[in-house]
PDB file of C-alpha atoms in Angstrom:
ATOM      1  CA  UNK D   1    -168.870  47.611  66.113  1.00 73.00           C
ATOM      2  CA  UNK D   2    -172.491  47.344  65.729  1.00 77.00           C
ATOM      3  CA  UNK D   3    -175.245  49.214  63.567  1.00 82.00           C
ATOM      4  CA  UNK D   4    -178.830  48.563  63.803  1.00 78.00           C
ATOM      5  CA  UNK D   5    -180.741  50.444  61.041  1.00 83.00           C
ATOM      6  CA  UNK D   6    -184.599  50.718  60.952  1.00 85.00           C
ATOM      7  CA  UNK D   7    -187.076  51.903  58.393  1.00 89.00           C
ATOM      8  CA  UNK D   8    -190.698  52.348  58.263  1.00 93.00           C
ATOM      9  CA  UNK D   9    -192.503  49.956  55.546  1.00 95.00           C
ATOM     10  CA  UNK D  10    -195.865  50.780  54.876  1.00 96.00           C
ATOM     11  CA  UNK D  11    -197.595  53.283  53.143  1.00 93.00           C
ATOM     12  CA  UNK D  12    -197.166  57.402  52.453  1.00 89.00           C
ATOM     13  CA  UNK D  13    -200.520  57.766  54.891  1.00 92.00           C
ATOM     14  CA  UNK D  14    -198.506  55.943  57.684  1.00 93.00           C
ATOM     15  CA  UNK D  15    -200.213  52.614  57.196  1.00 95.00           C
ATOM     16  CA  UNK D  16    -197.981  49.647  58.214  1.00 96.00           C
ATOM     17  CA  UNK D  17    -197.418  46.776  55.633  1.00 97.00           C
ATOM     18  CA  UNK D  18    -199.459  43.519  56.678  1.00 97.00           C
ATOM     19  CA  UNK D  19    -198.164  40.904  58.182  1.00 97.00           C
ATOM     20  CA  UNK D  20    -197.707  37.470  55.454  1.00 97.00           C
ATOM     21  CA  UNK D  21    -200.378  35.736  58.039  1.00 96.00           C
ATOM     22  CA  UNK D  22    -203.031  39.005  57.063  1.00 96.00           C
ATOM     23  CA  UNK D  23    -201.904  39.735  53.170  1.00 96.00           C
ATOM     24  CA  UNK D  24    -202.990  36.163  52.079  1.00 91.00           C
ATOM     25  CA  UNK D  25    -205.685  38.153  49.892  1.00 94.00           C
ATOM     26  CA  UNK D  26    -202.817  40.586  48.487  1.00 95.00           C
ATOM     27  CA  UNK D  27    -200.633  37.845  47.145  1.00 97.00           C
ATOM     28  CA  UNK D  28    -201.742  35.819  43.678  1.00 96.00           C
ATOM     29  CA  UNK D  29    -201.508  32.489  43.402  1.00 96.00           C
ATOM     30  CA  UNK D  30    -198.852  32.665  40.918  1.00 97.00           C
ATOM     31  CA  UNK D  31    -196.506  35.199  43.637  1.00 97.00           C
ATOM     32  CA  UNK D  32    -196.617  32.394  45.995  1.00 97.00           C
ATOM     33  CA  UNK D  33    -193.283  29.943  44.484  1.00 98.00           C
ATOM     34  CA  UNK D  34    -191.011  32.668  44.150  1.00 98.00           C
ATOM     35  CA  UNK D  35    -192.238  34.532  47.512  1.00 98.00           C
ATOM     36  CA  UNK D  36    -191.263  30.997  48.754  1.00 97.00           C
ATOM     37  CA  UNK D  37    -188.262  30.921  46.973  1.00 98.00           C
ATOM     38  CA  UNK D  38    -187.128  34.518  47.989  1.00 98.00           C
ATOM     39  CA  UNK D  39    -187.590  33.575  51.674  1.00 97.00           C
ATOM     40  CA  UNK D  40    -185.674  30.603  51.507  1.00 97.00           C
ATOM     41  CA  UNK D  41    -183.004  32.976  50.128  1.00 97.00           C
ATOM     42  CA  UNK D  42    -183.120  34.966  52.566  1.00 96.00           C
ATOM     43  CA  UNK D  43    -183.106  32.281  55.285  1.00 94.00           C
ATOM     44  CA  UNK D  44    -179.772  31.307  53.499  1.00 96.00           C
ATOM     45  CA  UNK D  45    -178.289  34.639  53.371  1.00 95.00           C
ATOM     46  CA  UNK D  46    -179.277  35.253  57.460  1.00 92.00           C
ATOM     47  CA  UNK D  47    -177.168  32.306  58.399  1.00 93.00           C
ATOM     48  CA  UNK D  48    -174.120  32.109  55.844  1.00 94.00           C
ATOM     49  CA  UNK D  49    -173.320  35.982  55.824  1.00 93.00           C
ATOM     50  CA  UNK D  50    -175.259  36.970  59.222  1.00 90.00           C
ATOM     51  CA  UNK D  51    -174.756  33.768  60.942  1.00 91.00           C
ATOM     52  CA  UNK D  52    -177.972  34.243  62.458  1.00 90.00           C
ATOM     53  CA  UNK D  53    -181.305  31.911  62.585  1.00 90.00           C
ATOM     54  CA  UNK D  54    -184.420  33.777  63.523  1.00 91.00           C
ATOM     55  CA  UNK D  55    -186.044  32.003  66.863  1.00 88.00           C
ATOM     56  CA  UNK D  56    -189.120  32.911  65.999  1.00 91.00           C
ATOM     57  CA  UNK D  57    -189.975  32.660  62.210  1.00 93.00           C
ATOM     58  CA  UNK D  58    -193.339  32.676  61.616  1.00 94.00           C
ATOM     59  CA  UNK D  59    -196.071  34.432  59.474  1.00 96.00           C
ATOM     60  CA  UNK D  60    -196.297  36.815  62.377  1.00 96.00           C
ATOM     61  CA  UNK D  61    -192.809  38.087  61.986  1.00 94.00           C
ATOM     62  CA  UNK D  62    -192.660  38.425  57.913  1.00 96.00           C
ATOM     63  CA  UNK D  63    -194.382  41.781  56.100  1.00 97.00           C
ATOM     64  CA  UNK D  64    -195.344  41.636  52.776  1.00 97.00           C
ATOM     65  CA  UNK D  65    -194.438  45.447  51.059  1.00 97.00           C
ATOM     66  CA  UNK D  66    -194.200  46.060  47.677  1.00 95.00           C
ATOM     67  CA  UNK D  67    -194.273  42.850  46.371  1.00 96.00           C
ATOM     68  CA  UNK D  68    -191.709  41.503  48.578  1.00 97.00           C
ATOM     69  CA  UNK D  69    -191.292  39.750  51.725  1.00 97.00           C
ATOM     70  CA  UNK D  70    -189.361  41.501  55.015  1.00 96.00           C
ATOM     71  CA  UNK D  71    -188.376  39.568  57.889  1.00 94.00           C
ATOM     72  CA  UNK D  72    -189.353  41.845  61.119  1.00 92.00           C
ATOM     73  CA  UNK D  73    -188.233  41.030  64.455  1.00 88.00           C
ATOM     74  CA  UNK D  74    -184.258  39.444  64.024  1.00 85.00           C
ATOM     75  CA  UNK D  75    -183.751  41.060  67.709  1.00 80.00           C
ATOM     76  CA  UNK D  76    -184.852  37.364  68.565  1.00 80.00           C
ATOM     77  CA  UNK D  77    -182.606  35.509  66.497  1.00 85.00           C
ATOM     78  CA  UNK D  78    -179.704  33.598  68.018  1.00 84.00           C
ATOM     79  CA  UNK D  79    -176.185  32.853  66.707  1.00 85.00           C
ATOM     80  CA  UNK D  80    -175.740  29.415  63.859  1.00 82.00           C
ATOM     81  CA  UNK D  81    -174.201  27.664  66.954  1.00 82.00           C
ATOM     82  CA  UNK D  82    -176.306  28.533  69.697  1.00 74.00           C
ATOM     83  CA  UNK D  83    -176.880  25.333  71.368  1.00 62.00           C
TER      84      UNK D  83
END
């Protein structure tokens, strides 16, 4: 019932993208709002379609690749209603 896909994101020399917390020097100043904004949307989209909230959101757990931002690490999240 369940499908778990992976992919590799990161460069054609097998370079890993950073991390958000390490490709602060990547990102312009004017990226920041809608990297903000397209993180919030994807918050959204994790817990009305997924019904999932990541427990452990940080900078640590997003990658910044090709221009975009990638949430790593949803093994951790937990159900909307976890109590």
């Amino acid at each position: 019932d369940h499908v778990l896909v992976m992919e590799f994101l990161g460069d054609k020399d097998g370079w890993s993208s950073p991390r958000l917390k390490d490709a602060e020097s990547l990102i312009s100043q004017e990226d920041w709002p809608r990297l903000y904004c397209e993180l919030l949307s994807t918050m959204r989209l994790m817990y009305h379609r997924c019904r999932l909230v990541h427990a452990d959101l940080s900078e640590y757990n997003i990658l910044f690749h090709e221009g975009h931002l990638w949430i790593i690490d949803v093994s951790q999240s937990v159900e909307h209603d976890h109590l």
